[in-house]
PDB file of C-alpha atoms in Angstrom:
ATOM      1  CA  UNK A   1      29.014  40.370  79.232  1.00  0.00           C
ATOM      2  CA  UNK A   2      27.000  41.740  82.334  1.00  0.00           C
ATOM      3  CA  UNK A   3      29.588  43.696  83.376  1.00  0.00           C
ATOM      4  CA  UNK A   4      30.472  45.191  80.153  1.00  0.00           C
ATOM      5  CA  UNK A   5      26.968  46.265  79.159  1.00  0.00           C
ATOM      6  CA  UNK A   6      26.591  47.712  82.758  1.00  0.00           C
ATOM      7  CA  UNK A   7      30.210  49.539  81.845  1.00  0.00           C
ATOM      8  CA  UNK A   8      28.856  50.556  78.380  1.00  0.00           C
ATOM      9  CA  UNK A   9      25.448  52.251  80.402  1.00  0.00           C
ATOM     10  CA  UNK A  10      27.555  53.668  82.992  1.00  0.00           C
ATOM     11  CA  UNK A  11      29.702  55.575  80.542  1.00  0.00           C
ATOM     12  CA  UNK A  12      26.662  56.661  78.612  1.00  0.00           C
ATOM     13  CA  UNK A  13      25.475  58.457  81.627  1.00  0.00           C
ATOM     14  CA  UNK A  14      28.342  60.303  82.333  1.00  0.00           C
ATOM     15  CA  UNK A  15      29.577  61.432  79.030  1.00  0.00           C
ATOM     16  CA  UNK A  16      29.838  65.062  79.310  1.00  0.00           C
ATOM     17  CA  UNK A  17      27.508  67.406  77.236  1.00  0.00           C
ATOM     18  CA  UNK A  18      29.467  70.085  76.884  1.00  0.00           C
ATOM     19  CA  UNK A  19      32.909  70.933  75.086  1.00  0.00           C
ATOM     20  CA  UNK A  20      35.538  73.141  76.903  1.00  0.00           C
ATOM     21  CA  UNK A  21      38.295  75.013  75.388  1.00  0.00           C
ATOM     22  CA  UNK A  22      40.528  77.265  77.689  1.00  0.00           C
ATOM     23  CA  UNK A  23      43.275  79.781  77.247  1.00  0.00           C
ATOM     24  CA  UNK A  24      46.214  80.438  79.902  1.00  0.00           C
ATOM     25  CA  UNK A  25      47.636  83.363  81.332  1.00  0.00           C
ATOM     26  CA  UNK A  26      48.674  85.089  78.463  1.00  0.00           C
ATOM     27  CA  UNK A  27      46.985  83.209  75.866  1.00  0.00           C
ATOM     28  CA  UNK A  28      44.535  83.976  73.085  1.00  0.00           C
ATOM     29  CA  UNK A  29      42.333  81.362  70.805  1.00  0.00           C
ATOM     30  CA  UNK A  30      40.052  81.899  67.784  1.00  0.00           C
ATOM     31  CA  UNK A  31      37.178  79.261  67.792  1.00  0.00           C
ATOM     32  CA  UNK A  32      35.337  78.643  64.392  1.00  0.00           C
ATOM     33  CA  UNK A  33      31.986  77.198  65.061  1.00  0.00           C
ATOM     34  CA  UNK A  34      29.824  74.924  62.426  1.00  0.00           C
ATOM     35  CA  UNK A  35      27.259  77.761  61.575  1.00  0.00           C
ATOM     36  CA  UNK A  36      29.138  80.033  60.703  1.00  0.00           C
ATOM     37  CA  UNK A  37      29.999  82.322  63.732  1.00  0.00           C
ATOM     38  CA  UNK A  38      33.516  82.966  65.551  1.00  0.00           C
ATOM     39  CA  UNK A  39      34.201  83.371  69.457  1.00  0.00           C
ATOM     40  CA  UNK A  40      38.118  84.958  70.440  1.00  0.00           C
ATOM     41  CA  UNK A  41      38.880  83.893  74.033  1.00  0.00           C
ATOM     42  CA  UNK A  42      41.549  86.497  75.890  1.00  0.00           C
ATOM     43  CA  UNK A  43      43.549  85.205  78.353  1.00  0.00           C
ATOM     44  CA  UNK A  44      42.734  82.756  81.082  1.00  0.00           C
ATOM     45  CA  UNK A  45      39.481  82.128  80.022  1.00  0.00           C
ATOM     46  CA  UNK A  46      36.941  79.056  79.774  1.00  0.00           C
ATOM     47  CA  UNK A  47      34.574  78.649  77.922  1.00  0.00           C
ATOM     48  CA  UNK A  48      31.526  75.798  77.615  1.00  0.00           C
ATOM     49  CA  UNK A  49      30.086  74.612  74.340  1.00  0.00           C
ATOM     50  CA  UNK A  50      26.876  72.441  74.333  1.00  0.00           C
ATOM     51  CA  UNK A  51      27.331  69.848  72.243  1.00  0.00           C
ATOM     52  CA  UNK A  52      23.734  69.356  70.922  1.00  0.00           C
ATOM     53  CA  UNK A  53      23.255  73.297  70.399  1.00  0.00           C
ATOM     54  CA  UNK A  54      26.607  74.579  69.193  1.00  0.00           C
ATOM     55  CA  UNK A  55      24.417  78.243  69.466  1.00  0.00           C
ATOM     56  CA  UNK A  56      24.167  77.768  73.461  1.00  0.00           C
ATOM     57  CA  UNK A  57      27.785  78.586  75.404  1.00  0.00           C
ATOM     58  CA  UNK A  58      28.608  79.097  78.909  1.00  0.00           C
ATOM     59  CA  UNK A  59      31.273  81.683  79.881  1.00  0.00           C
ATOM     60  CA  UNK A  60      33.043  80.131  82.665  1.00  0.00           C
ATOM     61  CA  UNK A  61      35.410  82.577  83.343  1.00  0.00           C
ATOM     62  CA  UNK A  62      37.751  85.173  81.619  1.00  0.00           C
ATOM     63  CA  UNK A  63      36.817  87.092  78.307  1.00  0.00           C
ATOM     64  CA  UNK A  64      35.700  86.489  75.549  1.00  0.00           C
ATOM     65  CA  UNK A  65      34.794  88.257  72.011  1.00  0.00           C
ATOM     66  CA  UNK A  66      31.713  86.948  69.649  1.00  0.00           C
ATOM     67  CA  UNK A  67      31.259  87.390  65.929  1.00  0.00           C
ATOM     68  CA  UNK A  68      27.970  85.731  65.489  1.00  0.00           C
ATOM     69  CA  UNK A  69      26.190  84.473  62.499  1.00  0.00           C
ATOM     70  CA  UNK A  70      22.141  85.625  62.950  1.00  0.00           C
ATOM     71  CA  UNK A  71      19.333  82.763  62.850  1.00  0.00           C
ATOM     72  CA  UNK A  72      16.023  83.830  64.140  1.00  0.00           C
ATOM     73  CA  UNK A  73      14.639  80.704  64.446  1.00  0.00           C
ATOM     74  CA  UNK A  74      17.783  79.270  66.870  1.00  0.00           C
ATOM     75  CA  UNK A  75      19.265  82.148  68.893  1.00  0.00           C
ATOM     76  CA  UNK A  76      22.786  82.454  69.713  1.00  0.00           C
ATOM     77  CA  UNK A  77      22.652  82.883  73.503  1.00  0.00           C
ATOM     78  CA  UNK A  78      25.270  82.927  76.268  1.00  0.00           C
ATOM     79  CA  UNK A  79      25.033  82.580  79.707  1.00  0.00           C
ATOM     80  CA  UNK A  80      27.628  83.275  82.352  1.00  0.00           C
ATOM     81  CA  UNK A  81      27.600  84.333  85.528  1.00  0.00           C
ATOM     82  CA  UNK A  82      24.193  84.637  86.638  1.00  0.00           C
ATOM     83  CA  UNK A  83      23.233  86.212  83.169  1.00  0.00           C
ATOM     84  CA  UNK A  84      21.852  85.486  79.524  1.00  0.00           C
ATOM     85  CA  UNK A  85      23.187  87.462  76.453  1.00  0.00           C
ATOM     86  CA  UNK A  86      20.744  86.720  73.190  1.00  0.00           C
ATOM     87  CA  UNK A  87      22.281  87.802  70.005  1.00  0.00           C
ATOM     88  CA  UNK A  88      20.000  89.532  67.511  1.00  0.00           C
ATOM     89  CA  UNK A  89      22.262  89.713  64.769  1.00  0.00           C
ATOM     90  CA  UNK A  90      25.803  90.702  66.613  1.00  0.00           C
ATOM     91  CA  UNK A  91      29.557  91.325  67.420  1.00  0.00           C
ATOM     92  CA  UNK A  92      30.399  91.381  71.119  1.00  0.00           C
ATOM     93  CA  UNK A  93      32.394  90.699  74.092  1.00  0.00           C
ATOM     94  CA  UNK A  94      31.731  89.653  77.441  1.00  0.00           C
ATOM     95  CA  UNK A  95      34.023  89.822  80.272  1.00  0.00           C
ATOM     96  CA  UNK A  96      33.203  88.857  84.036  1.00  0.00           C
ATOM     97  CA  UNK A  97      33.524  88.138  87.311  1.00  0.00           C
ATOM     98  CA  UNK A  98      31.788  86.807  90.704  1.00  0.00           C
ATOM     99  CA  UNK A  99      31.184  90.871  91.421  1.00  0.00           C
ATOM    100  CA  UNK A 100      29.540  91.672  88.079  1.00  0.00           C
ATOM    101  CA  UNK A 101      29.496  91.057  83.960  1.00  0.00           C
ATOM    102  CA  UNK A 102      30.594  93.127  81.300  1.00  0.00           C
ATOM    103  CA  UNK A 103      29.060  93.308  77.358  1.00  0.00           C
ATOM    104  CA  UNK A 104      30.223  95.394  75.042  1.00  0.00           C
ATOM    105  CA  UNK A 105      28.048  95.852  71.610  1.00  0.00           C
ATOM    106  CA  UNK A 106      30.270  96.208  68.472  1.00  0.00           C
ATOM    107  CA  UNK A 107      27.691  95.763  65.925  1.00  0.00           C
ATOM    108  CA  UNK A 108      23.956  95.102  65.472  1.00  0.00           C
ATOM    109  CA  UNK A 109      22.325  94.115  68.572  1.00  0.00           C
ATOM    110  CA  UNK A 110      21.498  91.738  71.541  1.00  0.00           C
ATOM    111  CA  UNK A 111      19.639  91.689  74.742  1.00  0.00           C
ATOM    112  CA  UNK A 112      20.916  90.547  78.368  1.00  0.00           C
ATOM    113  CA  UNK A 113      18.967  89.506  80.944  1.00  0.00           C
ATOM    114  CA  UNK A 114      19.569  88.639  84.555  1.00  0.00           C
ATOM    115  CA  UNK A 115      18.868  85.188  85.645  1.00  0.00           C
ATOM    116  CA  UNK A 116      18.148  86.003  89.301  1.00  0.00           C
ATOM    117  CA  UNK A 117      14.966  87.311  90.926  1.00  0.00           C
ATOM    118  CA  UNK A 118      14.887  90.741  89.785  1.00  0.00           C
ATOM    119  CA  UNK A 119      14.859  89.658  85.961  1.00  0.00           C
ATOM    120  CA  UNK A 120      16.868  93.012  85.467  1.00  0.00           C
ATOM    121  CA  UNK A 121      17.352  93.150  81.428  1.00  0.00           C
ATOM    122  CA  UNK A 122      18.208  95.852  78.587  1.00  0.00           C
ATOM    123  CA  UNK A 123      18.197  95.801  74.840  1.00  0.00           C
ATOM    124  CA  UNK A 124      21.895  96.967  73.496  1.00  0.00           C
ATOM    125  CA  UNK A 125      22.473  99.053  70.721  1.00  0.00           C
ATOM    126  CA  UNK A 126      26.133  99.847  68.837  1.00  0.00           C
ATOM    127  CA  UNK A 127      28.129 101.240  71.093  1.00  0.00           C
ATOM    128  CA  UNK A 128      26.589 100.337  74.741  1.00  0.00           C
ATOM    129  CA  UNK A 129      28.499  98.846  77.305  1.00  0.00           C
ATOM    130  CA  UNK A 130      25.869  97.637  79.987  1.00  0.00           C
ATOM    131  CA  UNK A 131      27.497  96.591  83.601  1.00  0.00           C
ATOM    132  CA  UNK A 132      25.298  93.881  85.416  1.00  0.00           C
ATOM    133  CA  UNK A 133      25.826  92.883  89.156  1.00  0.00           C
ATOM    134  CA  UNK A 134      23.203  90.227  90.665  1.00  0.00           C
ATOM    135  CA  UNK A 135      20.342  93.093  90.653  1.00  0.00           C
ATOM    136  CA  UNK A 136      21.204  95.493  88.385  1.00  0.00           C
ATOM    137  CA  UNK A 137      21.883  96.658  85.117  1.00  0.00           C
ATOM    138  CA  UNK A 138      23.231  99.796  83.989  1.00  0.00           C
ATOM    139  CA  UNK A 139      23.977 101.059  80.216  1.00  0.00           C
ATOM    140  CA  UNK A 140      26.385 103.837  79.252  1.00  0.00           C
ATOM    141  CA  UNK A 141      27.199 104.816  75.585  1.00  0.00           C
ATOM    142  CA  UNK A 142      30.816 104.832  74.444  1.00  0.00           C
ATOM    143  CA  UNK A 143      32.217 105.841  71.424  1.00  0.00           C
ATOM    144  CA  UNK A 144      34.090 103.955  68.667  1.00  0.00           C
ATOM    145  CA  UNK A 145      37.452 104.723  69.454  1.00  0.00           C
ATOM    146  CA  UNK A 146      37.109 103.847  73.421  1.00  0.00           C
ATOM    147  CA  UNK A 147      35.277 100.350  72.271  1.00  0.00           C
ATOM    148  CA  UNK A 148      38.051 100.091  69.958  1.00  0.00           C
ATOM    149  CA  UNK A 149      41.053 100.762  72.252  1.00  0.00           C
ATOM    150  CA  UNK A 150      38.642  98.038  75.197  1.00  0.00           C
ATOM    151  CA  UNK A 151      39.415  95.386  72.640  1.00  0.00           C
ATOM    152  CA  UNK A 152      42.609  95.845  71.300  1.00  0.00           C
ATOM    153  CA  UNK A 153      43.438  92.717  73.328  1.00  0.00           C
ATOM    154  CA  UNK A 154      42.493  91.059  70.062  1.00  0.00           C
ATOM    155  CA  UNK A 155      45.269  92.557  68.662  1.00  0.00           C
ATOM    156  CA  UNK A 156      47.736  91.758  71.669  1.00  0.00           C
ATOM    157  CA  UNK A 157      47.708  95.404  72.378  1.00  0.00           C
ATOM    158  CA  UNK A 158      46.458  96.949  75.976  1.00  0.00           C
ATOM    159  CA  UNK A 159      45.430 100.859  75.654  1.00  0.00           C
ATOM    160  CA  UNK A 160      45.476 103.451  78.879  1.00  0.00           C
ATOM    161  CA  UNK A 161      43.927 106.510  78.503  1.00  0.00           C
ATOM    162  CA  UNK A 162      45.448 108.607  81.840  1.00  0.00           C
ATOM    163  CA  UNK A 163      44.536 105.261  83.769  1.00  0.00           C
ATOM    164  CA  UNK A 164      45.175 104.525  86.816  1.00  0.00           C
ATOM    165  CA  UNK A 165      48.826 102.584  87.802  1.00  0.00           C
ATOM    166  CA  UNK A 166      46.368 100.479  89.744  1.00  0.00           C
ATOM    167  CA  UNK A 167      44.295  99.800  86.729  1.00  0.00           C
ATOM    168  CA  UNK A 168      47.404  99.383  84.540  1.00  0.00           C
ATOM    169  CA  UNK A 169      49.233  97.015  87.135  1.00  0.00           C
ATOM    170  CA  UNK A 170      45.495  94.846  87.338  1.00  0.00           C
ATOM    171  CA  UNK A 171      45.217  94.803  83.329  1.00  0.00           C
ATOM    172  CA  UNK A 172      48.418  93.780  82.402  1.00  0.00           C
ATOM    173  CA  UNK A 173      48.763  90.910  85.503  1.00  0.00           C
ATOM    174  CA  UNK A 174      45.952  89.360  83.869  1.00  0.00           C
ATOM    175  CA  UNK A 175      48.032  88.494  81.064  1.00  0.00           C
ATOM    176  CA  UNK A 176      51.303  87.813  82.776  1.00  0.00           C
ATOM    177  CA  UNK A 177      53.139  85.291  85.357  1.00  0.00           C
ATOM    178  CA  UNK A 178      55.484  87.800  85.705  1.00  0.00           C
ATOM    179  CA  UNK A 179      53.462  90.521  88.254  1.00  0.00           C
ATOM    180  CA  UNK A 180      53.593  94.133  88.814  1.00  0.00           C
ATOM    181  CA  UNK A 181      53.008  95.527  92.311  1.00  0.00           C
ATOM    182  CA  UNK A 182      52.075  99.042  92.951  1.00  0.00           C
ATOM    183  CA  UNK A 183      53.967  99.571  96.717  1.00  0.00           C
ATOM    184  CA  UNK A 184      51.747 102.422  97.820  1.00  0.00           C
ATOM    185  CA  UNK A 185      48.951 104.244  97.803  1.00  0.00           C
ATOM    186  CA  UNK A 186      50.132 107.206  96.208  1.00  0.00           C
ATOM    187  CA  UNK A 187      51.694 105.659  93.339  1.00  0.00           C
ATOM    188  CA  UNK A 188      48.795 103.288  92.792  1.00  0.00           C
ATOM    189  CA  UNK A 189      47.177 107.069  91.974  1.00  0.00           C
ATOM    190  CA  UNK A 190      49.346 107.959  89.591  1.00  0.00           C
ATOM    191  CA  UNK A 191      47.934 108.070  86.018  1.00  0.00           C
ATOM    192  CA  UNK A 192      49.581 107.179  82.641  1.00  0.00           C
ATOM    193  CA  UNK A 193      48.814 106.944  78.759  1.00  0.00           C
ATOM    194  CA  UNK A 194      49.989 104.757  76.288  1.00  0.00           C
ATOM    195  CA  UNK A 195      49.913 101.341  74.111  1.00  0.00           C
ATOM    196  CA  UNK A 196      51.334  98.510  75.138  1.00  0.00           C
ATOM    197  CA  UNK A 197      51.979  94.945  74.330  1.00  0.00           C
ATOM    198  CA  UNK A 198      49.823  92.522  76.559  1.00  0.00           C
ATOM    199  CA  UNK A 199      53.447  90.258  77.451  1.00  0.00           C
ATOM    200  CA  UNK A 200      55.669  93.629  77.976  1.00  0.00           C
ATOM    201  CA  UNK A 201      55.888  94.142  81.407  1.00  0.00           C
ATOM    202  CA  UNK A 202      59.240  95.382  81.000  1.00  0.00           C
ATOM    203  CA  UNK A 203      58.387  97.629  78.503  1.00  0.00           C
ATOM    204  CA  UNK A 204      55.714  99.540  81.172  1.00  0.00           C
ATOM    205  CA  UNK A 205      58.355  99.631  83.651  1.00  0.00           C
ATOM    206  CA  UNK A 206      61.002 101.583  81.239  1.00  0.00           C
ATOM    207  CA  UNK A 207      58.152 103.846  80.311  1.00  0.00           C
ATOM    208  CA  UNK A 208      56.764 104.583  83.971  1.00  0.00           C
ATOM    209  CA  UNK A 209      60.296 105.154  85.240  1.00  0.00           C
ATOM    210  CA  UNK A 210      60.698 107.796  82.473  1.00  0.00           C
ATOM    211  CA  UNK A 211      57.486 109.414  82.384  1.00  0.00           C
ATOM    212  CA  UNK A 212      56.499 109.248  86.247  1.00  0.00           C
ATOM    213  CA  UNK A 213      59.707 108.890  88.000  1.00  0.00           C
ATOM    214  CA  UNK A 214      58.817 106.212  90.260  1.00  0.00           C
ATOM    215  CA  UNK A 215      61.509 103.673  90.884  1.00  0.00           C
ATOM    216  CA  UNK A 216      61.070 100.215  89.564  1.00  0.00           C
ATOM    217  CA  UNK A 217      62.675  97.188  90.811  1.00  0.00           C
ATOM    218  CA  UNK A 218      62.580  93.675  89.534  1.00  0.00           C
ATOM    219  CA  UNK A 219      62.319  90.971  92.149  1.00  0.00           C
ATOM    220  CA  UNK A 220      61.905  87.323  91.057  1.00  0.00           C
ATOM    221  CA  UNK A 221      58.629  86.740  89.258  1.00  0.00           C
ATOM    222  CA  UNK A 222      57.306  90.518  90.329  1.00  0.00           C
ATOM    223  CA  UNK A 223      58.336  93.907  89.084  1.00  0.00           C
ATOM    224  CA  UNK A 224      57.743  96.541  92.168  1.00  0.00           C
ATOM    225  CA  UNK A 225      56.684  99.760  91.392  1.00  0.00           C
ATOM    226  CA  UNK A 226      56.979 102.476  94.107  1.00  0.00           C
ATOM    227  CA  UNK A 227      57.337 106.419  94.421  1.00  0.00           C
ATOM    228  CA  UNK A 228      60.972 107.877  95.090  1.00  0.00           C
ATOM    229  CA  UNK A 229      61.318 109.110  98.285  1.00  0.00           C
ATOM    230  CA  UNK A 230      60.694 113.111  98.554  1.00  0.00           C
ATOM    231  CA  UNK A 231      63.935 115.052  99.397  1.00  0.00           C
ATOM    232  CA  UNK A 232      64.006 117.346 102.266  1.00  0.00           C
TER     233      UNK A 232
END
């Protein structure tokens, strides 16, 4: 009976407080919470829920995009590498890293603070996408169709605006096994435009061997993209 009740005390101690839901590569999950409010993980994200305040969350890693439900007297707040996001009545997403964080405003407002020594903060309106590192944070104001065309994840879409083939390779490898590699400097500089689905990969290699000319080879679980060689 000893033994069992010290069991019983043990267990009690170690029972985790939070609840974790996760995504893979790829995936995307839609969590309804009990007051009300919504969070949309992308791909390869974690996320922490505190089981005695459903309103306080921990972004663990990944993305994620919040729909939440306003209560003054019990804030909605989210923490996540090194940061604090309040909501003051709001629609978001947040997206980070070890290097730096990422919040996007939708829709009414919230306020992020830094939780290291330089207590950096700023108030976000509609429209602000503030980019905080350890020290710092910096707003810029973007309009409705580039917030739109940043989240279209939600839709399973992924929108380039003359991007980079670097920052087209990076995006879409975040939501693939399958990987692209850019072979070279100079086609890494390359820019392109267009809509794609998140899972196409082979779909972005038809179109960039069309539209840029580069050659395209697919090798195992990578596609390689590289520049033809210049005639003489």
């Amino acid at each position: 009976a000893a033994g069992a009740a010290a069991f019983a005390i043990t267990s009690f101690h170690t029972a985790p407080t939070e609840t974790t839901y996760s995504t893979p590569v790829g995936g995307r999950e839609i969590i309804a919470l009990s007051d009300g409010s919504q969070v949309e993980l992308n791909t390869d994200t974690v996320l922490q829920i505190t089981k005695e305040n459903p309103r306080a969350v921990r972004l663990v890693k990944g993305e994620a995009f919040f729909q939440i439900r306003h209560n003054a007297a019990n804030p909605f707040v989210v923490t996540a590498f090194g940061h604090r996001i309040t909501d003051l009545g709001t629609k978001f997403a947040v997206r980070g890293s070890a290097e730096h964080l990422i919040v996007t405003l939708v829709e009414g407002s919230a306020r992020l603070d830094s939780e290291s020594a330089s207590k950096a903060s700023a108030l976000l309106a509609p429209g602000d996408v503030a980019v905080a590192t350890a020290n710092t944070v910096s707003v810029t104001k973007k309009p409705t169709e580039t917030l739109s065309d940043q989240l279209a994840w939600r839709e399973g879409m992924l929108v380039f605006h003359r991007a980079t083939l670097a920052e087209v390779a990076a995006e879409f490898n975040r939501y693939n096994a399958r990987k692209i590699i850019i072979a070279d400097p100079k086609t890494a500089r390359l820019a392109l435009m267009g809509k794609f689905p998140v899972n196409d990969v082979d779909l972005f290699g038809r179109v960039a061997k069309v539209v840029l000319g580069v050659d395209v080879v697919h090798h195992g679980g990578e596609i390689l993209v590289s520049s033809k060689p210049e005639k003489n």
